[in-house]
């Protein structure tokens, strides 16, 4: 469920900031609209235990911008960085742990248009109660209080 909430939050942030640019999710397999448009792809979703009742939910997105003439990638880079640095995920503020533009280089050495990479980490807790013994205080002389 949190994966869907994260994707919804990312899409909402992009649609709010860039009202005139279409948004397509690679997972939706929708037909591509005319340029300009964003193509988002969730490339990583993992849950990492921190302790018995806490874990980190980690998400990585690739966001490709297919530009139209007169609106190249360079004109929106700073706006994307600003729009995607923090998200509201189901009422929880979520800051990006890593954001960057990456320009892939093909086998022929040519660089492509590039994509925006954003990684988010949300610390979450489970509803389970800890069954571990609580620490007790030692009395002077070595016994437990």
Tab-separated table of C-alpha atoms in Angstrom:
chain	number	residue	atom	x	y	z
A	1	UNK	CA	0.000	0.000	0.000
A	2	UNK	CA	2.804	2.447	0.833
A	3	UNK	CA	4.251	1.949	-2.680
A	4	UNK	CA	1.004	3.164	-4.237
A	5	UNK	CA	0.865	6.118	-1.827
A	6	UNK	CA	4.444	7.065	-2.713
A	7	UNK	CA	3.762	6.928	-6.466
A	8	UNK	CA	0.589	8.988	-6.034
A	9	UNK	CA	2.478	11.615	-4.039
A	10	UNK	CA	5.229	11.861	-6.662
A	11	UNK	CA	2.698	12.216	-9.487
A	12	UNK	CA	0.766	14.841	-7.543
A	13	UNK	CA	3.922	16.918	-6.959
A	14	UNK	CA	4.804	16.820	-10.668
A	15	UNK	CA	1.260	17.639	-11.820
A	16	UNK	CA	1.002	20.538	-9.373
A	17	UNK	CA	4.323	22.093	-10.430
A	18	UNK	CA	4.110	21.341	-14.167
A	19	UNK	CA	0.449	21.720	-15.111
A	20	UNK	CA	1.199	21.954	-18.851
A	21	UNK	CA	3.315	18.764	-19.039
A	22	UNK	CA	1.643	15.333	-19.302
A	23	UNK	CA	2.658	12.565	-16.909
A	24	UNK	CA	2.878	8.887	-17.834
A	25	UNK	CA	3.887	6.066	-15.512
A	26	UNK	CA	5.932	3.288	-17.089
A	27	UNK	CA	4.033	0.825	-14.906
A	28	UNK	CA	0.724	1.947	-16.436
A	29	UNK	CA	1.913	1.084	-19.964
A	30	UNK	CA	-0.188	3.925	-21.344
A	31	UNK	CA	0.349	5.223	-24.888
A	32	UNK	CA	2.859	8.062	-25.009
A	33	UNK	CA	1.377	11.531	-25.489
A	34	UNK	CA	2.921	14.208	-27.698
A	35	UNK	CA	5.926	16.013	-26.181
A	36	UNK	CA	6.496	17.427	-23.677
A	37	UNK	CA	5.807	14.757	-21.067
A	38	UNK	CA	7.293	13.064	-18.020
A	39	UNK	CA	7.768	9.305	-17.930
A	40	UNK	CA	8.129	8.021	-14.360
A	41	UNK	CA	9.457	4.615	-13.374
A	42	UNK	CA	9.735	3.073	-9.920
A	43	UNK	CA	13.106	1.303	-10.013
A	44	UNK	CA	13.460	0.308	-6.363
A	45	UNK	CA	11.063	-0.340	-3.497
A	46	UNK	CA	12.522	-2.083	-0.467
A	47	UNK	CA	11.921	-2.329	3.240
A	48	UNK	CA	14.966	-2.391	5.501
A	49	UNK	CA	14.607	-3.350	9.197
A	50	UNK	CA	16.046	-0.802	11.632
A	51	UNK	CA	14.916	-2.458	14.878
A	52	UNK	CA	12.234	-4.899	15.965
A	53	UNK	CA	9.426	-2.414	15.437
A	54	UNK	CA	10.873	0.056	12.946
A	55	UNK	CA	11.901	-0.153	9.342
A	56	UNK	CA	12.915	2.136	6.511
A	57	UNK	CA	10.877	2.111	3.340
A	58	UNK	CA	13.188	3.076	0.465
A	59	UNK	CA	11.969	4.145	-2.991
A	60	UNK	CA	13.918	5.160	-6.098
A	61	UNK	CA	12.342	6.775	-9.148
A	62	UNK	CA	13.647	7.607	-12.608
A	63	UNK	CA	11.785	10.500	-14.168
A	64	UNK	CA	12.490	11.117	-17.842
A	65	UNK	CA	11.497	14.407	-19.398
A	66	UNK	CA	10.735	14.284	-23.109
A	67	UNK	CA	11.040	17.935	-24.135
A	68	UNK	CA	9.352	19.911	-26.832
A	69	UNK	CA	11.138	22.488	-28.904
A	70	UNK	CA	11.719	25.630	-26.899
A	71	UNK	CA	11.512	23.896	-23.516
A	72	UNK	CA	14.716	21.827	-23.112
A	73	UNK	CA	15.721	19.826	-20.037
A	74	UNK	CA	17.940	22.628	-18.748
A	75	UNK	CA	14.945	24.948	-18.313
A	76	UNK	CA	13.155	22.665	-15.831
A	77	UNK	CA	16.010	21.029	-13.863
A	78	UNK	CA	15.919	23.472	-10.941
A	79	UNK	CA	12.109	23.448	-10.825
A	80	UNK	CA	12.073	19.634	-10.643
A	81	UNK	CA	14.656	19.641	-7.887
A	82	UNK	CA	12.551	22.104	-5.910
A	83	UNK	CA	9.278	20.237	-6.510
A	84	UNK	CA	10.624	16.778	-5.638
A	85	UNK	CA	12.901	17.486	-2.662
A	86	UNK	CA	10.069	16.843	-0.231
A	87	UNK	CA	6.743	15.056	-0.638
A	88	UNK	CA	3.667	14.559	1.509
A	89	UNK	CA	2.986	10.816	1.660
A	90	UNK	CA	-0.369	10.147	3.353
A	91	UNK	CA	0.132	13.009	5.780
A	92	UNK	CA	3.764	12.147	6.536
A	93	UNK	CA	6.442	14.565	5.308
A	94	UNK	CA	9.092	12.744	3.284
A	95	UNK	CA	12.387	14.316	2.214
A	96	UNK	CA	14.447	12.965	-0.622
A	97	UNK	CA	17.686	11.372	0.524
A	98	UNK	CA	19.172	11.769	-2.950
A	99	UNK	CA	18.176	13.706	-6.080
A	100	UNK	CA	20.223	14.209	-9.239
A	101	UNK	CA	20.168	14.536	-13.001
A	102	UNK	CA	21.937	11.664	-14.707
A	103	UNK	CA	23.010	11.583	-18.327
A	104	UNK	CA	23.431	8.009	-19.545
A	105	UNK	CA	26.282	7.276	-21.930
A	106	UNK	CA	25.680	4.689	-24.619
A	107	UNK	CA	28.197	2.164	-25.946
A	108	UNK	CA	29.082	4.604	-28.726
A	109	UNK	CA	30.083	7.266	-26.169
A	110	UNK	CA	27.171	9.565	-26.965
A	111	UNK	CA	25.235	10.962	-24.025
A	112	UNK	CA	21.495	10.774	-23.987
A	113	UNK	CA	19.010	13.414	-22.876
A	114	UNK	CA	19.191	12.090	-19.322
A	115	UNK	CA	16.730	11.551	-16.514
A	116	UNK	CA	16.073	12.804	-13.026
A	117	UNK	CA	16.703	10.318	-10.214
A	118	UNK	CA	15.015	10.791	-6.847
A	119	UNK	CA	15.375	8.480	-3.853
A	120	UNK	CA	13.163	8.709	-0.784
A	121	UNK	CA	13.411	6.990	2.601
A	122	UNK	CA	10.520	6.933	5.057
A	123	UNK	CA	11.038	5.564	8.568
A	124	UNK	CA	7.997	3.585	9.610
A	125	UNK	CA	6.925	1.488	12.569
A	126	UNK	CA	4.984	-1.718	12.781
A	127	UNK	CA	1.949	-2.177	14.993
A	128	UNK	CA	3.674	-4.951	16.937
A	129	UNK	CA	4.575	-4.469	20.566
A	130	UNK	CA	8.078	-5.249	21.714
A	131	UNK	CA	8.270	-8.519	23.625
A	132	UNK	CA	11.862	-7.997	24.730
A	133	UNK	CA	12.599	-7.585	28.419
A	134	UNK	CA	12.829	-3.980	29.466
A	135	UNK	CA	16.116	-2.904	31.027
A	136	UNK	CA	15.980	-2.847	34.785
A	137	UNK	CA	17.960	-0.580	37.017
A	138	UNK	CA	20.756	-2.064	39.112
A	139	UNK	CA	20.841	-1.370	42.839
A	140	UNK	CA	24.118	-0.531	44.404
A	141	UNK	CA	25.677	-3.859	45.257
A	142	UNK	CA	24.617	-5.640	42.051
A	143	UNK	CA	20.957	-6.619	42.606
A	144	UNK	CA	18.018	-5.549	40.434
A	145	UNK	CA	15.486	-3.010	41.652
